Short mmCIF file of C-alpha atoms and ligand atoms in Angstrom, two decimals:
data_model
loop_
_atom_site.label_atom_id
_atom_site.label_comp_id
_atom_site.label_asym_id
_atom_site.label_seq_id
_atom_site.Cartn_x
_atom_site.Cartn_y
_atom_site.Cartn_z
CA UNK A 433 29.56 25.70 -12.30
CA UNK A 434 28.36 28.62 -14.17
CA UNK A 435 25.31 30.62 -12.71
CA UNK A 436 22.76 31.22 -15.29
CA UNK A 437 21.07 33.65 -14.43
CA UNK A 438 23.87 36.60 -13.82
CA UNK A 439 27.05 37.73 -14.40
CA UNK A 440 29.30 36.14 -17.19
CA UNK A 441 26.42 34.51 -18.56
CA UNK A 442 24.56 37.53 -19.15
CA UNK A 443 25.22 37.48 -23.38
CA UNK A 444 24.25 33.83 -23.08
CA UNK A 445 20.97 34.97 -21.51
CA UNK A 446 20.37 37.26 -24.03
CA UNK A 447 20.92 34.64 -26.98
CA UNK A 448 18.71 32.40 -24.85
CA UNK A 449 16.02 34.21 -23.98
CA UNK A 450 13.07 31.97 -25.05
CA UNK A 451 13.70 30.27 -22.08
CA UNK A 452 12.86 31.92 -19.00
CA UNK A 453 15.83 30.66 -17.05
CA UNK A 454 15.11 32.41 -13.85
CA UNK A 455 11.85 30.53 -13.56
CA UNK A 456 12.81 27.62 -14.56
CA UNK A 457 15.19 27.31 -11.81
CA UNK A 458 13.35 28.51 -9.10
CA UNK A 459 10.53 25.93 -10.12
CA UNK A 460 13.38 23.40 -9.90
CA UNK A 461 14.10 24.89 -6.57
CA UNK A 462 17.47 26.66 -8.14
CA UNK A 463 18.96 23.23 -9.55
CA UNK A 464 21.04 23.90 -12.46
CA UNK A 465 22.74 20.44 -13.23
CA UNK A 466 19.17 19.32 -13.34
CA UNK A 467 17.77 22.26 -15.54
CA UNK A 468 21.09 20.57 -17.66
CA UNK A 469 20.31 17.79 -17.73
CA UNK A 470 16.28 18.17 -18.74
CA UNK A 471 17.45 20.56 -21.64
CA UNK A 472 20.15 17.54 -22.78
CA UNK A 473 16.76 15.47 -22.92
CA UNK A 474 14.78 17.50 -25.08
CA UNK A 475 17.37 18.12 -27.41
CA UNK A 476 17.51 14.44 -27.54
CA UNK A 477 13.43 14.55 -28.06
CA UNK A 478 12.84 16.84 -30.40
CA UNK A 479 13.25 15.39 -33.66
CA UNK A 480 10.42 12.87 -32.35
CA UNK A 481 8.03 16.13 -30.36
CA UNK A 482 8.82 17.98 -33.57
CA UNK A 483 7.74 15.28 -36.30
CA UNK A 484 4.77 14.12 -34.57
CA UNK A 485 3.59 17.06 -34.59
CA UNK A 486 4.02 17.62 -38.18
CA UNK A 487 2.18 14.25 -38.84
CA UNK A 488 -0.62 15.09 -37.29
CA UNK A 489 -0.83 18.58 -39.26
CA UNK A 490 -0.21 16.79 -42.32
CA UNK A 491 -3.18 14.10 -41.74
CA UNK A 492 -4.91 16.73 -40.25
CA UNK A 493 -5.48 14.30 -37.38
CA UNK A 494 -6.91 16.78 -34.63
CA UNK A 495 -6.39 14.27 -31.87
CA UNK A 496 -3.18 13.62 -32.71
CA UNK A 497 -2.51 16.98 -33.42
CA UNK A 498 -4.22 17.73 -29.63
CA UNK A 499 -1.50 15.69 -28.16
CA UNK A 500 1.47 16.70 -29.72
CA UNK A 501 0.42 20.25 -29.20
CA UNK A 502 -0.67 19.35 -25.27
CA UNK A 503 2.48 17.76 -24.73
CA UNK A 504 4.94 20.28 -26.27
CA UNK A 505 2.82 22.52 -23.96
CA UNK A 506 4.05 20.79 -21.25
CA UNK A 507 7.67 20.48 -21.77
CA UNK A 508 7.57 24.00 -22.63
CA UNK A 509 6.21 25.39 -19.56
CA UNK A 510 9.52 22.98 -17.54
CA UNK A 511 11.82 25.40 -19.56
CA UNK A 512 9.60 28.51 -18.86
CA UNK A 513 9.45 29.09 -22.62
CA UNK A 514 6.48 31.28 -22.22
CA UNK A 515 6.09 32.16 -26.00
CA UNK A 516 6.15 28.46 -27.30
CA UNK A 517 4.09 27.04 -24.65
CA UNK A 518 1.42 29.72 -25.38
CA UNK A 519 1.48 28.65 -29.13
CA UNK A 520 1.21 25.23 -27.75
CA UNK A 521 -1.49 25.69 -26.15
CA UNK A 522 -3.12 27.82 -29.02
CA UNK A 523 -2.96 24.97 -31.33
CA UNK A 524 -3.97 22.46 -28.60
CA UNK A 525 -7.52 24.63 -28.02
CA UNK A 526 -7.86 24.84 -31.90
CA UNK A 527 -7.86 20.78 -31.91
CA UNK A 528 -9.70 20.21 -28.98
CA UNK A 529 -12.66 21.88 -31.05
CA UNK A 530 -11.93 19.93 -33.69
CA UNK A 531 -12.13 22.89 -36.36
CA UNK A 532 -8.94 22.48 -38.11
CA UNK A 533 -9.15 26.20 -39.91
CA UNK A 534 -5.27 27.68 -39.98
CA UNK A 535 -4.11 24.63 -38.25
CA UNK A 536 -0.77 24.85 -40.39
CA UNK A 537 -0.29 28.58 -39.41
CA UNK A 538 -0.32 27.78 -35.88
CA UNK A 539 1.97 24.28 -36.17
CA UNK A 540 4.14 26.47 -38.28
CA UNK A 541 4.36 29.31 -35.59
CA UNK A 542 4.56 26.70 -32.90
CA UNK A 543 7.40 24.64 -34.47
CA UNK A 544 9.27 28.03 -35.07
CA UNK A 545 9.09 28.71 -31.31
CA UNK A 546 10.04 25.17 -30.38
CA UNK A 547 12.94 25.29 -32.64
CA UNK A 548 14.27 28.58 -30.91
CA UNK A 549 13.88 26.61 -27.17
CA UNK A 550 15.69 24.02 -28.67
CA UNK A 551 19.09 26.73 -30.09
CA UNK A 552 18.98 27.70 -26.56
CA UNK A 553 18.82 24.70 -24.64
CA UNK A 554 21.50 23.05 -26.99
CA UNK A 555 23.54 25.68 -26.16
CA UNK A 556 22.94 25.02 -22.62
CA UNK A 557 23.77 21.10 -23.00
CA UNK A 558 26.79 21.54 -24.27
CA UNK A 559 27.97 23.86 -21.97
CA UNK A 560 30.73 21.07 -21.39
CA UNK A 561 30.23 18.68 -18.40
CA UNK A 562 27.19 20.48 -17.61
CA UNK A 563 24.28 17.45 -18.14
CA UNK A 564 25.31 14.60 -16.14
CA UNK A 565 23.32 11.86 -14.82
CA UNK A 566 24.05 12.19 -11.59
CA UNK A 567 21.52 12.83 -9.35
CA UNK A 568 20.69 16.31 -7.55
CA UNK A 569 22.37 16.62 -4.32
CA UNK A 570 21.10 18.87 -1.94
CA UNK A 571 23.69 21.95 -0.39
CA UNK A 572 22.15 21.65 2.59
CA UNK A 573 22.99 18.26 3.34
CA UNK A 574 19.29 18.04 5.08
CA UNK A 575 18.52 14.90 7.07
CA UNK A 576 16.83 12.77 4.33
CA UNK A 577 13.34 11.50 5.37
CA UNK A 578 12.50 7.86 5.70
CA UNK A 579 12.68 5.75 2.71
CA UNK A 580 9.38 6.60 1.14
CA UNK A 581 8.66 5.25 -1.98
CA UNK A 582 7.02 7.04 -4.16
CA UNK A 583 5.22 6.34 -7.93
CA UNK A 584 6.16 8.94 -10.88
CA UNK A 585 3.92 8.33 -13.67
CA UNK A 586 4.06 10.42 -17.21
CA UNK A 587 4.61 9.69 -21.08
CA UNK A 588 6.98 12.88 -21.19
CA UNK A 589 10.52 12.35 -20.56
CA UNK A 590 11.34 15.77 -19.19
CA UNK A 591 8.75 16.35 -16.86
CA UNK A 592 9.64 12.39 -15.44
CA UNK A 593 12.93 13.26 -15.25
CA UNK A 594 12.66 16.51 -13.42
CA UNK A 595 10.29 14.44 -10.64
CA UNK A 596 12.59 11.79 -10.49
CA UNK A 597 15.33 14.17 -9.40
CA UNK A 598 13.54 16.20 -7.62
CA UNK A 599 12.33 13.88 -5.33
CA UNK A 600 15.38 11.55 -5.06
CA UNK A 601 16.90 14.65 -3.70
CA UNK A 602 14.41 15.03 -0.88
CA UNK A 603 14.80 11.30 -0.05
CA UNK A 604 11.88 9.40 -1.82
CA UNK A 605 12.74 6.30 -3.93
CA UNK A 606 11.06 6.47 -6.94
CA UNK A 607 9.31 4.28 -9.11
CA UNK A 608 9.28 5.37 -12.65
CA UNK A 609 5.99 4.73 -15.21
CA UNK A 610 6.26 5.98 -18.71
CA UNK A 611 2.22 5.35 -18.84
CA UNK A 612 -1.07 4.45 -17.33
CA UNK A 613 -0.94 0.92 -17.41
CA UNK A 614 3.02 0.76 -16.05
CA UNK A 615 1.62 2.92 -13.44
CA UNK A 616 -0.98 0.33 -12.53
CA UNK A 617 1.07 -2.35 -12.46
CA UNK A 618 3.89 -0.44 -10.27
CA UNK A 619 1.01 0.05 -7.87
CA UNK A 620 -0.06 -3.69 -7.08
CA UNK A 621 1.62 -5.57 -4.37
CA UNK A 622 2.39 -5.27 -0.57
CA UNK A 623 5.47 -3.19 -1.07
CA UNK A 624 3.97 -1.14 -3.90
CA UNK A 625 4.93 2.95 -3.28
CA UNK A 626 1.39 4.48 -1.83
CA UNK A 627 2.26 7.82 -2.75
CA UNK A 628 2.05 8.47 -6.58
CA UNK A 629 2.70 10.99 -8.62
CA UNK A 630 0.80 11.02 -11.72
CA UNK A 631 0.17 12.92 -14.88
CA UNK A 632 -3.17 13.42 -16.72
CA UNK A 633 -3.44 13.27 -19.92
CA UNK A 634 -1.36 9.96 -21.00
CA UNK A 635 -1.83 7.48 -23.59
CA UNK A 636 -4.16 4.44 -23.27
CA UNK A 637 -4.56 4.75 -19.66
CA UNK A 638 -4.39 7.79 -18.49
CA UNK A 639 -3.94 9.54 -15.01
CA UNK A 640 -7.91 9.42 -14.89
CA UNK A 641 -8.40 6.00 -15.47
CA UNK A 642 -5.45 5.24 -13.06
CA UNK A 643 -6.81 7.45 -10.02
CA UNK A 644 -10.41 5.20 -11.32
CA UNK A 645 -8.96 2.00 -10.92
CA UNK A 646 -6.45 2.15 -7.60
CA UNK A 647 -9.53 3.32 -6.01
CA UNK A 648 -11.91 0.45 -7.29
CA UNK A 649 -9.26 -1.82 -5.39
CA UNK A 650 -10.38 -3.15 -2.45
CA UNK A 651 -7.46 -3.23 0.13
CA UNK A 652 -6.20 -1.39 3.27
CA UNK A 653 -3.29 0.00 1.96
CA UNK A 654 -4.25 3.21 0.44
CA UNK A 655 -2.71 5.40 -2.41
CA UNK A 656 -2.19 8.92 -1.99
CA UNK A 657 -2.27 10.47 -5.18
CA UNK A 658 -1.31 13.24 -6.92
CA UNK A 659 -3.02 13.90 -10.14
CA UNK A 660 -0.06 16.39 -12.75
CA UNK A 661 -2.24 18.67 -15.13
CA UNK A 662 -2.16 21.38 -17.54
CA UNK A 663 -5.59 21.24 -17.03
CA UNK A 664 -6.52 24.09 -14.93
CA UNK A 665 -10.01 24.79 -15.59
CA UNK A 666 -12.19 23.86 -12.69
CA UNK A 667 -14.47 21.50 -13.73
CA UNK A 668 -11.93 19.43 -14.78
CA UNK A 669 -10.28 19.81 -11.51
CA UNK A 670 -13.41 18.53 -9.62
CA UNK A 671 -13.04 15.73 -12.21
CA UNK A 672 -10.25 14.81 -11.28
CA UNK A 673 -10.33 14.77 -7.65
CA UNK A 674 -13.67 12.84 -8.20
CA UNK A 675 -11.95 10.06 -9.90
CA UNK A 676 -10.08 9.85 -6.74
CA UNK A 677 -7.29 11.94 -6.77
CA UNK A 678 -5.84 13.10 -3.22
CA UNK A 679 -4.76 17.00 -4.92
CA UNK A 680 -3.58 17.85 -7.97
CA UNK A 681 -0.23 20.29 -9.21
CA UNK A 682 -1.01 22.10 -12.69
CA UNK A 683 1.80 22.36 -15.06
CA UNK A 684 4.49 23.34 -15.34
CA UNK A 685 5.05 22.06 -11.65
CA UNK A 686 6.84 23.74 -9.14
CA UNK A 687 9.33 21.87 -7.58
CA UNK A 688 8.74 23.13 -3.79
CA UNK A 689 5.52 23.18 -3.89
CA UNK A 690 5.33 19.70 -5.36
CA UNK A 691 7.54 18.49 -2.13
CA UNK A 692 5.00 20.35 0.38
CA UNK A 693 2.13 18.19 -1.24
CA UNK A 694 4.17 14.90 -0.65
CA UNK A 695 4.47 15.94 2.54
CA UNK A 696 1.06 16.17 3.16
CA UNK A 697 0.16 13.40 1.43
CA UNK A 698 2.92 11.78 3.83
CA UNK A 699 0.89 13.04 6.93
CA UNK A 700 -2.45 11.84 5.63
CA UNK A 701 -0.81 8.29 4.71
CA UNK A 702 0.70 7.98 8.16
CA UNK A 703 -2.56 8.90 9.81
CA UNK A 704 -4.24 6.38 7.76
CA UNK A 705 -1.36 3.48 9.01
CA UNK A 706 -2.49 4.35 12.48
CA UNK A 707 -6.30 4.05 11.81
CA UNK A 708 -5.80 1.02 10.33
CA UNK A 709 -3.52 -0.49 13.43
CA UNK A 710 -6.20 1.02 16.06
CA UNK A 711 -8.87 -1.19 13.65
CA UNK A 712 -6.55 -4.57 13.80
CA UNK A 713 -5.32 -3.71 17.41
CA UNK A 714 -9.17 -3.43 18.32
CA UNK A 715 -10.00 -6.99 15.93
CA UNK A 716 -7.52 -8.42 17.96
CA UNK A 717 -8.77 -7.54 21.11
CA UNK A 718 -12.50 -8.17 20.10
CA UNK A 719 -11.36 -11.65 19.21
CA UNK A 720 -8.97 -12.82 21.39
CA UNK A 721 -8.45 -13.78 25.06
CA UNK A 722 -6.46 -11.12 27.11
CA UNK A 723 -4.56 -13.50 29.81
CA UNK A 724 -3.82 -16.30 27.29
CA UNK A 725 -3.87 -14.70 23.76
CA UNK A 726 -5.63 -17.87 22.54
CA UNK A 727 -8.75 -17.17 20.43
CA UNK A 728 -11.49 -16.32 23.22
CA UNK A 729 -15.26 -18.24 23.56
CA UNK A 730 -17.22 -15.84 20.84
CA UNK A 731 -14.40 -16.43 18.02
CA UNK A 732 -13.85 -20.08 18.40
CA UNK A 733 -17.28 -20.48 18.65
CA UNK A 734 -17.79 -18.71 15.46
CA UNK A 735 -15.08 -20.86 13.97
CA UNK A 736 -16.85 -24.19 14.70
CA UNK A 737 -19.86 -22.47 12.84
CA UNK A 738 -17.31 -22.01 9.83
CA UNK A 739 -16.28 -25.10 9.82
CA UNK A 740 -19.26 -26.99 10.29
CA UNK A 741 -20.47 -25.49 7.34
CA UNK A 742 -17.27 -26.42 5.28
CA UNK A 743 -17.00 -30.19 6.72
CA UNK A 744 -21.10 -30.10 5.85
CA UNK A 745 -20.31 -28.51 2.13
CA UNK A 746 -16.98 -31.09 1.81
CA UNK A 747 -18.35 -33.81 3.16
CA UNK A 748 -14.87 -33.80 5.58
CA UNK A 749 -15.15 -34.85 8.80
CA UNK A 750 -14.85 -32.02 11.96
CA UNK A 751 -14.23 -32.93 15.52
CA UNK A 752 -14.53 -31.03 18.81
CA UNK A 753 -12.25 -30.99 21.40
CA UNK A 754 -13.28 -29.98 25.34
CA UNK A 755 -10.62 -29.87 27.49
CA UNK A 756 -10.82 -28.81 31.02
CA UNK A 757 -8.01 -28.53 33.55
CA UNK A 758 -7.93 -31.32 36.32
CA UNK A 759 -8.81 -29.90 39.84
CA UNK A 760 -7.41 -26.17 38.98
CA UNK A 761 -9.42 -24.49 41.86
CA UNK A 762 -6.82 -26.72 43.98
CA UNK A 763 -4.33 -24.38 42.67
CA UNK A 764 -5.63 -21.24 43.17
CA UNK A 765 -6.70 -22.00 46.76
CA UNK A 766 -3.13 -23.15 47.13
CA UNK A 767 -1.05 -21.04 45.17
CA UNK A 768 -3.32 -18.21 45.01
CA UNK A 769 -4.80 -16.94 41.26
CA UNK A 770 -1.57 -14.98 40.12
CA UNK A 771 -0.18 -18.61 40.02
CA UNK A 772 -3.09 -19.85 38.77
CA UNK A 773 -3.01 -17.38 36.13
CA UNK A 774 0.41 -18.13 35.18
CA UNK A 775 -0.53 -21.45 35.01
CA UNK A 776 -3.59 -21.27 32.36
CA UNK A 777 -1.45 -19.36 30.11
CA UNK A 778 1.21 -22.24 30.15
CA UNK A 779 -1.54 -25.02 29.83
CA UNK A 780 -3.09 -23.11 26.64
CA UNK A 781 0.75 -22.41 25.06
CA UNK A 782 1.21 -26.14 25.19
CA UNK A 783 -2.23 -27.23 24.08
CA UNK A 784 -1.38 -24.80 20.90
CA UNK A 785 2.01 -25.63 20.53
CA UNK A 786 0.68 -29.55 19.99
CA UNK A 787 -1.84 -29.05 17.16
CA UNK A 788 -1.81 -28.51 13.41
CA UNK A 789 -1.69 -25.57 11.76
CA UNK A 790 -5.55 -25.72 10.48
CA UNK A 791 -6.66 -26.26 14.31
CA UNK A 792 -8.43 -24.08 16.55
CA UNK A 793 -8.13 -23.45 19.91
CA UNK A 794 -10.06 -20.82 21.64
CA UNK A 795 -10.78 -20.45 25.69
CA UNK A 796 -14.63 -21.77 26.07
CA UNK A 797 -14.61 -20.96 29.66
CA UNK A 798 -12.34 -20.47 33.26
CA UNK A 799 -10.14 -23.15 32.78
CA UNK A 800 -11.95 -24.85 30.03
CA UNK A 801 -10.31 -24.57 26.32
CA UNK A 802 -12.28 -25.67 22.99
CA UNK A 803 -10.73 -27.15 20.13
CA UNK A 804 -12.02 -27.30 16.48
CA UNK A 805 -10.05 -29.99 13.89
CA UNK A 806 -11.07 -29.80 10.75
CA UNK A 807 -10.91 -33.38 8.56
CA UNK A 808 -10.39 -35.46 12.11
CA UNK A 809 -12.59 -38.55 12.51
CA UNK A 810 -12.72 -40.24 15.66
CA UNK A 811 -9.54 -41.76 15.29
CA UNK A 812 -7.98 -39.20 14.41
CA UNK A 813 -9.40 -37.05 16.87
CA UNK A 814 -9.06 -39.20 19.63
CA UNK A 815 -5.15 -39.03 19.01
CA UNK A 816 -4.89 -35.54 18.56
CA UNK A 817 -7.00 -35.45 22.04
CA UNK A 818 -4.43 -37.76 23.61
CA UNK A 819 -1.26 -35.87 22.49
CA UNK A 820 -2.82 -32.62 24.01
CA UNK A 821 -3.50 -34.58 27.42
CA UNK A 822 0.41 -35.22 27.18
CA UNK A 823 1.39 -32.23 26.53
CA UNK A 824 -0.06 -30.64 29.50
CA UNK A 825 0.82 -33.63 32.18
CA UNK A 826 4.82 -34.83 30.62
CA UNK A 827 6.18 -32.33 32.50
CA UNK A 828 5.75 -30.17 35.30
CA UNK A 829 5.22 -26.38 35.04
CA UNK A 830 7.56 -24.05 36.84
CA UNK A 831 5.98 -21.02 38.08
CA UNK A 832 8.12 -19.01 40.87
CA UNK A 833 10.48 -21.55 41.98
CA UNK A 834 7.97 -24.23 42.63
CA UNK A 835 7.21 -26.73 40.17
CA UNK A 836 3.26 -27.76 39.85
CA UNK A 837 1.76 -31.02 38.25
CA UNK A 838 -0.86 -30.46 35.65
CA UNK A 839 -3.41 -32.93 34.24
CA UNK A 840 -6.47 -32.14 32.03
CA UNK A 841 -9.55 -33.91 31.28
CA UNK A 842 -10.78 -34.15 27.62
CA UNK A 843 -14.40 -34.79 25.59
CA UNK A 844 -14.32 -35.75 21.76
CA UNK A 845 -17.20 -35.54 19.59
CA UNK A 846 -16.88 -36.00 15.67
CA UNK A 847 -19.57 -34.95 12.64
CA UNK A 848 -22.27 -36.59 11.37
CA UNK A 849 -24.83 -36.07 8.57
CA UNK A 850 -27.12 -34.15 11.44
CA UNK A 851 -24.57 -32.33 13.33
CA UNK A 852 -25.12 -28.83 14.67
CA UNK A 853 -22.95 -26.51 16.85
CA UNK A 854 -25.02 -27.42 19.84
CA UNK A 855 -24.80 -31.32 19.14
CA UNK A 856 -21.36 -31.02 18.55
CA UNK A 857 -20.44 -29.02 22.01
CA UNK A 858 -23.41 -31.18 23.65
CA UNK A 859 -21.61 -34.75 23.11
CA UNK A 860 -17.92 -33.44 23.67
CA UNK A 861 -19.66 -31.83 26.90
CA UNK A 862 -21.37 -35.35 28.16
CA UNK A 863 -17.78 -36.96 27.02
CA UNK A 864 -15.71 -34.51 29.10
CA UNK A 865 -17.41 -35.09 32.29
CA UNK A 866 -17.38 -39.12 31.57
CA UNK A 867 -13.82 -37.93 31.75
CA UNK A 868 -13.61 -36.50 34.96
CA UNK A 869 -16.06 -39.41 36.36
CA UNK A 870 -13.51 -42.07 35.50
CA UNK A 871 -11.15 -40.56 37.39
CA UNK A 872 -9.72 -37.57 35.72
CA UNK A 873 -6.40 -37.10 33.11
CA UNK A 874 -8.06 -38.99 30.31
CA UNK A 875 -9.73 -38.53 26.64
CA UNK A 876 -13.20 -40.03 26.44
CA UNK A 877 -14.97 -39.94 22.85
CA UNK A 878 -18.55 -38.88 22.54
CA UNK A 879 -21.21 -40.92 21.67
CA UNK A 880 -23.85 -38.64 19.30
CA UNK A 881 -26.75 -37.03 21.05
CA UNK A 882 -29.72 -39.64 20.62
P1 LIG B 2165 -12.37 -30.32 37.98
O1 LIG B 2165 -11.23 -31.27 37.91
O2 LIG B 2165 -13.64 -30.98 38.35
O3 LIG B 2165 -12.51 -29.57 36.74
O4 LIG B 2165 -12.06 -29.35 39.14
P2 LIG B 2165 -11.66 -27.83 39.04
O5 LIG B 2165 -11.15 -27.39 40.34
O6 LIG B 2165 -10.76 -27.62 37.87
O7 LIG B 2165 -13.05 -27.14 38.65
P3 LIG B 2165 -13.90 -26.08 39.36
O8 LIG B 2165 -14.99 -25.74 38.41
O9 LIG B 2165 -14.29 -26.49 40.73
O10 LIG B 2165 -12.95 -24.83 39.51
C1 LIG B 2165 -12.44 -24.11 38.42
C2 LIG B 2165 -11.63 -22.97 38.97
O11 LIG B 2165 -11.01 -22.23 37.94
C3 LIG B 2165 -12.47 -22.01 39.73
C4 LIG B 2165 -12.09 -20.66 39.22
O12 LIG B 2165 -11.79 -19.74 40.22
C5 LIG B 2165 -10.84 -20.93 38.42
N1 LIG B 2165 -10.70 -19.97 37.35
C6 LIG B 2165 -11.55 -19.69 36.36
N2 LIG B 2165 -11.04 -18.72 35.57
C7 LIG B 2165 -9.84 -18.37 36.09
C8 LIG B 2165 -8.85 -17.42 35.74
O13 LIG B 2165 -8.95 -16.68 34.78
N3 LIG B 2165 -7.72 -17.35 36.49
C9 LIG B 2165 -7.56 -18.15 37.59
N4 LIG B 2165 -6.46 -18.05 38.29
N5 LIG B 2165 -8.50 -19.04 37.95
C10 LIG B 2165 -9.62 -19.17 37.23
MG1 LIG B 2166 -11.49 -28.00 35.88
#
């Protein structure tokens, strides 16, 4: 491939040089089949970049003309045409006032410039196989890091295609958005990229609005983002980072440096997946039972409280289960408490493994477990009651070569109109030790508290 920058090319240079090649490739961290391939893309533009521009002169339109101007500003400064993106710029300060005096002078002297970026990247994109679409490949053949995935939003072709290559090279799989409201959409869902790229100023919604709106959302899974501007002023920096943006890369962007801010934006995302795992590892703990990773007294407690209140609202019945474990101190005096231990966990896996999906089961107390069954009435609860009684006593448990019988006592109580928590536990209490009184490895349904 031919170097640009020395050598043979240097007559080539000189017909080229309203393009700052040098620059332009170092900014693109030296890659020229990309610089190709961007300068195959604006040729391919500029008709359009060109003649919107000229409509918006013509209808002396001063937004319009402010966006043509802002984004030929911006494709300029990819190709380190220094002259054109200056005129650009000119003209985009002349409409942002809104005073339209000598407006065609400068979209004259600004199309002029254009026109001699686009002699000299034409010349460049047909340097024969030189544009290709394949993408960049790194010499270095660096170990590529994990498969982050990352958002690219912004209305200009160039300046997405440059990111997109750019940062397939370094390993990120990128999702491409030609505008604010692909972006948005490209951000919703589980597997959504959390790191995003994403220009300013872009039609209808713009990088603003997006930064705005990811941040209104109210979920766990956080967005790093990176606000693109040619804005470098810096109130409008604080703007931006106010509507949420992470950092922000001025244009033209620099290809390296643009990598380094991923990669911190990679650090600060992983740092933020840990917080969030010490917070659910923590919920878990704060919620559950350590020996038998059933739900423990405080959350199923607060689940009968829940559900209470939805049986009350539905008018759905809601029974209560109490099941206690038939002379268990026996065990432990025999077997000693590792046993016993072993054994709990077994008698709560079974209890669990025999209810519905919409049941609760939480430990109440030593070897004491609580149920909550949403929609049961006593019927229905009294057979759920039985096939837990079964579960623990049809077959023996096996802990360290001997094999121990299990039975467990159980107390039902149901809803009605006046039920409260304390009813509800009360009755399946009084039913649980009619239960044991009878002789143990039975159900016994609750009669309400008088
Ligand atoms: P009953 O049929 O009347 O319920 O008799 P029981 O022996 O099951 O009841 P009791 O209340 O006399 O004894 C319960 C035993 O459960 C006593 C206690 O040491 C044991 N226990 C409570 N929590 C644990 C635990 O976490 N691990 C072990 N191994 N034993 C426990
Ligand atoms: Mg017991």
């Amino acid at each position: 491939m031919r170097d640009l920058t020395s050598g043979a090319d240097s007559a080539l240079i000189e017909m080229v040089n309203p393009v700052n090649w040098r620059t332009a490739l170092e900014r693109l961290d030296g890659n020229e089949d990309l610089l190709k391939e961007l300068a195959v893309l604006f040729c391919l533009e500029y008709p359009k970049l060109i003649s919107a521009l000229q409509k918006a002169t013509d209808e002396k339109n001063a937004n319009a003309i402010r966006a043509a101007a802002h984004t030929l500003k911006g494709v300029m400064g990819t190709f380190s045409a220094d002259v054109a993106s200056q005129a650009a710029a000119k003209l985009e300060n002349l409409a942002e006032v809104g005073t339209l005096m000598g407006v065609e002078t400068l979209t004259a002297k600004l199309a002029a410039e254009v026109e001699a970026v686009f002699v000299a990247l034409r010349l460049i994109s047909n340097d024969n196989q030189s544009a290709n679409n394949k993408p960049a490949t790194d010499n270095n053949q660096r170990i590529l890091p994990c498969d982050l995935k990352v958002l690219i939003a912004d209305d200009d072709p160039i300046s997405r295609r440059a990111l997109e290559v750019s940062l397939t090279a370094e390993g990120y799989e990128p999702s491409i958005a030609a505008d604010g409201l692909e972006a948005l959409r490209l951000l919703e869902g589980p597997d959504s990229p959390k790191l995003a790229v994403v220009n300013w100023m872009m039609p209808h919604v713009d990088g603003l609005k997006v930064c705005k709106t990811i941040r209104q959302r109210a979920t766990d899974a956080y967005v790093y983002i990176i606000l693109l501007t040619a804005r470098g002023r810096k109130e409008e920096i604080i703007a931006g980072l106010e509507a949420g943006a992470d950092d922000y890369l001025t244009k033209p962007f620099d290809v390296l440096e643009l990598k380094a801010r991923l990669r911190t934006g990679r650090r600060m995302l992983g740092l933020q997946g840990q917080l969030v795992a010490a917070r659910e590892h923590l919920r878990v703990l704060a919620t559950h039972d350590s020996l038998t990773g059933i739900w423990n007294r405080a959350a199923i407690l607060d689940q009968l409280e829940t559900e209470l209140s939805r049986s009350k609202r539905s008018g759905v019945p809601l029974a209560v289960i109490m099941a206690d474990l038939d002379r268990f101190k026996h065990i432990n005096d025999t077997r000693g408490h590792l046993v016993g231990d072993i054994v709990l966990r077994g008698a709560a896996i079974r209890m669990k493994n025999a209810l519905r999906a919409y049941d609760s089961i939480g430990r109440y107390g030593g070897e004491e477990f609580l149920i909550v069954a949403p929609g049961c009435d006593s019927g229905e609860a009294g057979n759920l009651a039985e096939r837990l009684r079964v579960a623990i006593c049809n077959e023996n448990i096996e802990v360290r070569g001997t094999s121990l019988a299990l039975t467990v006592s159980i107390g039902v109580s149901v809803t009605e109109p006046t039920s409260t928590p304390e009813t509800l536990l009360c009755t399946a209490d009084e039913a649980l030790y009619e239960a044991k009184n009878k002789g143990r490895n039975m159900v016994a349904i609750g009669n309400p508290v008088a």
